[in-house]
Short mmCIF file of C-alpha atoms in Angstrom, two decimals:
data_model
loop_
_atom_site.label_atom_id
_atom_site.label_comp_id
_atom_site.label_asym_id
_atom_site.label_seq_id
_atom_site.Cartn_x
_atom_site.Cartn_y
_atom_site.Cartn_z
CA UNK A 25 -97.38 63.06 187.81
CA UNK A 26 -96.54 66.58 188.02
CA UNK A 27 -96.08 69.78 186.08
CA UNK A 28 -93.79 72.77 185.18
CA UNK A 29 -96.31 75.36 186.40
CA UNK A 30 -94.08 78.16 185.75
CA UNK A 31 -94.92 77.88 181.93
CA UNK A 32 -98.73 78.55 182.80
CA UNK A 33 -98.60 81.92 183.52
CA UNK A 34 -97.38 82.18 179.85
CA UNK A 35 -100.61 80.52 178.55
CA UNK A 36 -102.47 83.88 177.85
CA UNK A 37 -99.22 85.10 176.06
CA UNK A 38 -99.23 82.01 174.03
CA UNK A 39 -103.03 82.77 172.95
CA UNK A 40 -102.16 86.46 172.01
CA UNK A 41 -99.15 85.04 169.96
CA UNK A 42 -101.64 82.79 168.03
CA UNK A 43 -103.88 85.65 167.61
CA UNK A 44 -100.94 87.63 166.17
CA UNK A 45 -99.74 84.88 163.98
CA UNK A 46 -102.89 84.32 162.42
CA UNK A 47 -103.73 88.05 161.67
CA UNK A 48 -100.02 88.50 160.31
CA UNK A 49 -100.27 86.22 157.52
CA UNK A 50 -104.53 85.70 156.90
CA UNK A 51 -105.22 82.20 155.62
CA UNK A 52 -107.23 83.57 152.95
CA UNK A 53 -104.03 85.18 151.23
CA UNK A 54 -102.41 81.64 150.61
CA UNK A 55 -105.72 80.21 149.15
CA UNK A 56 -105.79 83.25 146.78
CA UNK A 57 -102.29 82.51 145.36
CA UNK A 58 -103.49 79.41 143.27
CA UNK A 59 -106.16 81.66 141.66
CA UNK A 60 -103.99 84.58 140.48
CA UNK A 61 -102.36 84.64 137.18
CA UNK A 62 -98.61 84.16 136.77
CA UNK A 63 -97.81 87.93 136.42
CA UNK A 64 -100.23 88.80 139.00
CA UNK A 65 -98.70 86.32 141.45
CA UNK A 66 -95.23 87.47 140.67
CA UNK A 67 -96.38 91.11 141.03
CA UNK A 68 -97.98 90.29 144.46
CA UNK A 69 -94.80 88.62 145.78
CA UNK A 70 -92.70 91.62 144.72
CA UNK A 71 -95.15 94.30 146.23
CA UNK A 72 -95.44 92.24 149.68
CA UNK A 73 -91.87 91.07 149.93
CA UNK A 74 -93.35 87.70 150.25
CA UNK A 75 -90.54 84.76 150.07
CA UNK A 76 -90.27 82.85 146.89
CA UNK A 77 -92.02 79.50 146.22
CA UNK A 78 -94.74 80.48 148.45
CA UNK A 79 -97.52 78.37 146.53
CA UNK A 80 -95.29 74.93 147.00
CA UNK A 81 -95.09 75.69 150.77
CA UNK A 82 -98.86 75.57 151.35
CA UNK A 83 -99.22 71.87 152.30
CA UNK A 84 -96.53 72.63 154.81
CA UNK A 85 -98.04 75.63 156.23
CA UNK A 86 -101.43 73.93 156.39
CA UNK A 87 -99.93 71.25 158.71
CA UNK A 88 -98.21 73.88 160.60
CA UNK A 89 -101.53 75.40 161.31
CA UNK A 90 -102.91 72.12 162.35
CA UNK A 91 -99.85 71.61 164.58
CA UNK A 92 -100.23 74.91 166.15
CA UNK A 93 -104.07 74.27 166.79
CA UNK A 94 -103.41 70.89 168.35
CA UNK A 95 -100.14 72.00 170.27
CA UNK A 96 -101.78 71.60 173.68
CA UNK A 97 -102.69 68.27 173.01
CA UNK A 98 -99.83 66.89 171.15
CA UNK A 99 -97.52 68.51 173.77
CA UNK A 100 -99.32 66.81 176.88
CA UNK A 101 -99.46 63.57 174.87
CA UNK A 102 -95.85 63.23 174.27
CA UNK A 103 -94.84 64.49 177.78
CA UNK A 104 -96.90 61.79 179.42
CA UNK A 105 -95.81 59.01 176.93
CA UNK A 106 -92.14 59.86 177.88
CA UNK A 107 -93.23 60.05 181.61
CA UNK A 108 -94.62 56.37 181.36
CA UNK A 109 -91.82 55.07 179.16
CA UNK A 110 -89.39 55.80 181.91
CA UNK A 111 -91.71 55.30 184.99
CA UNK A 112 -93.26 52.13 184.01
CA UNK A 113 -89.93 50.73 182.05
CA UNK A 114 -88.12 51.01 185.43
CA UNK A 115 -90.77 49.09 187.14
CA UNK A 116 -90.56 46.53 184.55
CA UNK A 117 -87.08 46.22 184.71
CA UNK A 118 -86.91 45.57 188.59
CA UNK A 119 -89.95 42.92 188.63
CA UNK A 120 -89.11 41.18 185.29
CA UNK A 121 -85.52 40.84 186.35
CA UNK A 122 -86.62 39.75 189.78
CA UNK A 123 -84.80 42.71 191.54
CA UNK A 124 -81.47 41.76 189.87
CA UNK A 125 -81.65 45.00 187.84
CA UNK A 126 -82.77 47.41 190.16
CA UNK A 127 -84.73 47.83 193.40
CA UNK A 128 -87.47 50.30 195.18
CA UNK A 129 -84.68 53.14 194.98
CA UNK A 130 -84.17 52.81 191.29
CA UNK A 131 -87.80 53.02 190.75
CA UNK A 132 -88.11 56.40 192.62
CA UNK A 133 -85.17 57.47 190.40
CA UNK A 134 -86.77 56.27 187.07
CA UNK A 135 -90.22 58.10 187.91
CA UNK A 136 -88.21 61.25 188.73
CA UNK A 137 -86.44 61.04 185.53
CA UNK A 138 -89.56 60.23 183.54
CA UNK A 139 -91.36 63.45 184.97
CA UNK A 140 -88.39 65.75 184.29
CA UNK A 141 -87.95 64.60 180.80
CA UNK A 142 -91.76 64.78 180.14
CA UNK A 143 -91.97 68.20 181.49
CA UNK A 144 -88.96 69.25 179.14
CA UNK A 145 -90.91 67.52 176.30
CA UNK A 146 -94.17 69.04 177.28
CA UNK A 147 -92.97 72.49 177.99
CA UNK A 148 -95.14 74.11 175.02
CA UNK A 149 -98.28 73.20 177.00
CA UNK A 150 -96.59 74.08 180.63
CA UNK A 151 -95.83 70.35 181.09
CA UNK A 152 -98.96 69.57 183.38
CA UNK A 153 -98.63 65.78 182.72
CA UNK A 154 -101.32 65.35 185.31
CA UNK A 155 -105.15 66.14 185.20
CA UNK A 156 -105.18 67.34 188.83
CA UNK A 157 -102.56 69.70 188.31
CA UNK A 158 -104.09 70.93 185.24
CA UNK A 159 -107.51 71.44 187.44
CA UNK A 160 -105.33 73.34 190.22
CA UNK A 161 -104.00 75.49 187.55
CA UNK A 162 -107.72 76.32 186.24
CA UNK A 163 -108.89 77.10 189.70
CA UNK A 164 -106.09 78.97 191.16
CA UNK A 165 -103.81 80.35 188.29
CA UNK A 166 -106.21 81.26 185.42
CA UNK A 167 -105.36 78.44 183.26
CA UNK A 168 -108.46 78.44 180.40
CA UNK A 169 -111.48 76.04 181.83
CA UNK A 170 -111.98 75.31 178.10
CA UNK A 171 -108.64 73.75 177.55
CA UNK A 172 -109.01 71.42 180.42
CA UNK A 173 -110.68 68.52 178.21
CA UNK A 174 -107.93 68.80 175.72
CA UNK A 175 -105.10 68.51 178.28
CA UNK A 176 -107.21 65.69 180.01
CA UNK A 177 -107.49 63.72 177.03
CA UNK A 178 -103.67 64.29 175.76
CA UNK A 179 -102.61 63.21 179.14
CA UNK A 180 -104.70 60.16 179.36
CA UNK A 181 -104.03 59.04 175.89
CA UNK A 182 -100.26 59.68 176.41
CA UNK A 183 -99.94 57.62 179.14
CA UNK A 184 -101.77 54.47 177.20
CA UNK A 185 -99.41 54.85 174.40
CA UNK A 186 -96.47 54.82 176.61
CA UNK A 187 -97.87 51.68 178.38
CA UNK A 188 -98.55 49.95 175.11
CA UNK A 189 -94.90 50.56 174.00
CA UNK A 190 -93.48 49.59 177.36
CA UNK A 191 -95.54 46.07 177.27
CA UNK A 192 -94.25 45.53 173.64
CA UNK A 193 -90.50 46.21 174.55
CA UNK A 194 -90.78 43.83 177.30
CA UNK A 195 -93.12 41.23 175.93
CA UNK A 196 -90.75 38.12 175.93
CA UNK A 197 -89.54 39.29 179.43
CA UNK A 198 -93.09 39.14 180.77
CA UNK A 199 -93.63 35.72 179.21
CA UNK A 200 -90.30 34.36 180.57
CA UNK A 201 -91.09 35.44 184.04
CA UNK A 202 -94.91 34.01 183.80
CA UNK A 203 -93.94 30.81 181.85
CA UNK A 204 -95.90 31.57 179.04
CA UNK A 205 -98.27 34.51 177.39
CA UNK A 206 -101.10 34.22 180.20
CA UNK A 207 -101.05 37.06 182.19
CA UNK A 208 -101.52 37.23 186.07
CA UNK A 209 -101.35 39.78 188.83
CA UNK A 210 -97.61 38.77 189.31
CA UNK A 211 -96.68 41.36 186.92
CA UNK A 212 -99.75 43.91 186.84
CA UNK A 213 -98.02 46.10 189.26
CA UNK A 214 -95.90 47.09 186.52
CA UNK A 215 -98.55 49.13 184.80
CA UNK A 216 -100.24 50.77 187.54
CA UNK A 217 -100.44 50.88 191.36
CA UNK A 218 -101.71 48.56 193.97
CA UNK A 219 -102.27 49.15 197.74
CA UNK A 220 -100.35 47.27 200.40
CA UNK A 221 -102.64 44.44 201.83
CA UNK A 222 -102.88 45.66 205.32
CA UNK A 223 -104.38 49.42 204.44
CA UNK A 224 -108.13 50.05 204.77
CA UNK A 225 -109.95 52.15 202.25
CA UNK A 226 -109.79 55.26 204.47
CA UNK A 227 -105.87 55.00 204.81
CA UNK A 228 -105.68 54.32 200.86
CA UNK A 229 -107.68 57.56 200.29
CA UNK A 230 -105.48 59.52 202.81
CA UNK A 231 -102.13 58.31 201.49
CA UNK A 232 -102.90 59.63 197.97
CA UNK A 233 -104.50 62.64 199.32
CA UNK A 234 -101.57 63.73 201.08
CA UNK A 235 -98.94 62.97 198.40
CA UNK A 236 -101.21 65.10 196.11
CA UNK A 237 -101.26 68.02 198.35
CA UNK A 238 -97.64 67.93 198.89
CA UNK A 239 -97.14 67.61 195.05
CA UNK A 240 -99.21 70.71 193.99
CA UNK A 241 -98.06 72.89 197.36
CA UNK A 242 -94.28 72.25 196.15
CA UNK A 243 -95.16 72.90 192.37
CA UNK A 244 -96.97 76.26 193.14
CA UNK A 245 -93.93 77.24 195.56
CA UNK A 246 -91.36 76.53 192.62
CA UNK A 247 -93.34 78.44 190.14
CA UNK A 248 -93.92 81.61 192.61
CA UNK A 249 -91.81 84.37 191.29
CA UNK A 250 -91.76 85.89 194.75
CA UNK A 251 -90.96 82.74 196.59
CA UNK A 252 -89.31 79.72 195.11
CA UNK A 253 -89.07 80.87 191.65
CA UNK A 254 -87.20 77.60 190.03
CA UNK A 255 -87.47 79.12 186.89
CA UNK A 256 -85.52 77.21 184.09
CA UNK A 257 -84.61 74.66 186.86
CA UNK A 258 -88.29 73.71 187.22
CA UNK A 259 -87.97 70.18 185.36
CA UNK A 260 -84.88 69.36 187.66
CA UNK A 261 -86.82 70.46 190.75
CA UNK A 262 -89.67 68.50 189.88
CA UNK A 263 -87.15 65.52 189.53
CA UNK A 264 -86.28 65.75 193.11
CA UNK A 265 -89.86 66.30 194.03
CA UNK A 266 -91.32 63.19 192.63
CA UNK A 267 -88.13 61.24 193.86
CA UNK A 268 -88.74 62.60 197.39
CA UNK A 269 -92.60 61.55 197.18
CA UNK A 270 -91.75 58.23 196.11
CA UNK A 271 -89.02 57.53 198.48
CA UNK A 272 -90.99 58.80 201.56
CA UNK A 273 -94.48 58.20 200.79
CA UNK A 274 -94.64 55.61 197.90
CA UNK A 275 -94.51 52.28 199.71
CA UNK A 276 -98.27 52.14 200.75
CA UNK A 277 -100.16 52.90 197.62
CA UNK A 278 -97.26 53.18 195.00
CA UNK A 279 -97.89 57.08 194.69
CA UNK A 280 -100.07 57.28 191.45
CA UNK A 281 -100.94 60.93 192.38
CA UNK A 282 -102.22 61.19 188.74
CA UNK A 283 -105.34 59.69 187.22
CA UNK A 284 -103.99 59.47 183.79
CA UNK A 285 -100.80 57.68 185.29
CA UNK A 286 -102.86 55.14 186.93
CA UNK A 287 -105.95 54.67 184.79
CA UNK A 288 -104.36 54.67 181.36
CA UNK A 289 -101.84 51.86 181.96
CA UNK A 290 -104.44 49.91 184.06
CA UNK A 291 -106.89 50.03 181.11
CA UNK A 292 -104.22 48.86 178.95
CA UNK A 293 -103.23 45.87 181.48
CA UNK A 294 -106.91 44.88 181.01
CA UNK A 295 -106.68 45.48 177.35
CA UNK A 296 -103.66 43.04 176.66
CA UNK A 297 -105.15 40.31 178.97
CA UNK A 298 -104.76 40.77 182.39
CA UNK A 299 -107.54 39.56 184.47
CA UNK A 300 -110.38 41.53 186.13
CA UNK A 301 -108.74 41.73 189.21
CA UNK A 302 -106.69 44.73 187.76
CA UNK A 303 -109.98 46.51 188.97
CA UNK A 304 -111.27 44.55 191.87
CA UNK A 305 -107.84 44.35 193.77
CA UNK A 306 -107.67 46.11 197.01
CA UNK A 307 -111.21 46.28 197.54
CA UNK A 308 -111.59 48.19 194.10
CA UNK A 309 -108.83 50.28 194.86
CA UNK A 310 -108.62 51.49 191.13
CA UNK A 311 -111.02 54.61 191.93
CA UNK A 312 -108.84 56.10 194.46
CA UNK A 313 -106.04 57.15 192.27
CA UNK A 314 -108.64 58.44 189.88
CA UNK A 315 -110.27 60.95 192.40
CA UNK A 316 -108.17 61.59 195.53
CA UNK A 317 -105.56 63.28 193.40
CA UNK A 318 -108.19 66.01 192.40
CA UNK A 319 -109.22 66.52 196.06
CA UNK A 320 -105.39 66.68 197.14
CA UNK A 321 -104.37 69.13 194.45
CA UNK A 322 -107.14 71.36 194.87
CA UNK A 323 -106.63 71.32 198.72
CA UNK A 324 -102.80 72.05 198.37
CA UNK A 325 -103.51 74.77 196.00
CA UNK A 326 -105.70 76.37 198.61
CA UNK A 327 -103.23 76.19 201.29
CA UNK A 328 -100.44 77.63 199.44
CA UNK A 329 -102.54 80.59 198.22
CA UNK A 330 -103.95 81.23 201.88
CA UNK A 331 -100.86 81.46 203.48
CA UNK A 332 -97.99 82.20 200.92
CA UNK A 333 -99.00 83.35 197.66
CA UNK A 334 -99.37 87.23 196.94
CA UNK A 335 -100.21 87.21 193.44
CA UNK A 336 -103.52 86.84 191.28
CA UNK A 337 -105.47 84.33 192.60
CA UNK A 338 -109.31 83.86 193.41
CA UNK A 339 -108.04 83.42 197.00
CA UNK A 340 -106.75 86.68 196.92
CA UNK A 341 -110.15 88.54 195.99
CA UNK A 342 -113.03 89.51 198.25
CA UNK A 343 -114.79 86.17 199.52
CA UNK A 344 -111.95 84.27 198.18
CA UNK A 345 -113.45 84.15 194.93
CA UNK A 346 -116.88 82.74 195.95
CA UNK A 347 -118.77 85.43 194.38
CA UNK A 348 -118.34 83.56 191.16
CA UNK A 349 -120.74 81.05 192.38
CA UNK A 350 -123.73 83.61 192.85
CA UNK A 351 -122.57 85.40 189.38
CA UNK A 352 -122.30 82.66 186.78
CA UNK A 353 -121.61 84.44 183.76
CA UNK A 354 -118.73 84.12 181.19
CA UNK A 355 -117.04 87.17 182.51
CA UNK A 356 -116.71 85.67 185.87
CA UNK A 357 -115.82 82.05 184.92
CA UNK A 358 -113.30 82.34 181.82
CA UNK A 359 -110.17 83.55 183.55
CA UNK A 360 -111.83 84.70 186.31
CA UNK A 361 -110.33 86.04 189.23
CA UNK A 362 -108.19 89.16 187.87
CA UNK A 363 -109.15 92.13 190.08
CA UNK A 364 -109.95 94.54 187.54
CA UNK A 365 -112.59 91.94 185.94
CA UNK A 366 -114.09 91.25 189.37
CA UNK A 367 -114.68 95.02 190.00
CA UNK A 368 -116.61 95.23 186.72
CA UNK A 369 -119.17 92.46 187.72
#
């Protein structure tokens, strides 16, 4: 539902680090070790001061390279899985115990903890945990657009994995409450969000839009080195942010504010046997938490950069970066808005 955006500015630094690591120890050197004679191998090791048993480390180093290559995906996957385990887990405990082991307040606490711990787990990728937050960082903070699909898939699949694990953990409690293995809408709200019966479609949209706008506006403030600058306390600050959104704006629609958090577990609920009503409930409400957070986070980022942010942003360039739409080339679209690049185009 949120992210530690203070790490995003280091994304380009991590890219440089990857380039340095691959040039410092070229892969072909490892591949040629096995083709040397023993004397040549020993001589090469002595000359290059390479560590002993280099050949035996080759499989581990290959996995390390694969892990580094998929770091952003693995990081977002693990972070969102942890987020859902705590978030859906606390909802399961409250509903399946029939409010004997928790209440709405504890749900807000559980989601806040889930986001905080998920951000810690996913710190290597910046801890976005939310496709709408990733989009806002691509638009306003120079996060590479080519990484958006990687983050999106990691977040979606991580949320689905967390929902599957939660369901398996509470399976007997589900059956106990529902009196068998047949699943009904009585417990569907454990997986994803459903709106209050009295809401119109416009009110549902507005609720998710406003919550998403608040989410990214505060995140950008916390990550701004000239304003909030939460620094190492960003995950803790996000805990209070999510707790506050849940406690103050969560009743009407359940504050999904995250496509991956809502659609992923909703799909899991349908897979494990819940009726088609998981899609049709609330006049087909399911599409609103898929779409509204993107609009809300984009608008919230725009507001923050227009009125507060003074760093690098397309908002702080001539025509607020709109010249990119008339100059559709790689230089202007792939990390895109830096003043020195704009001046050359």
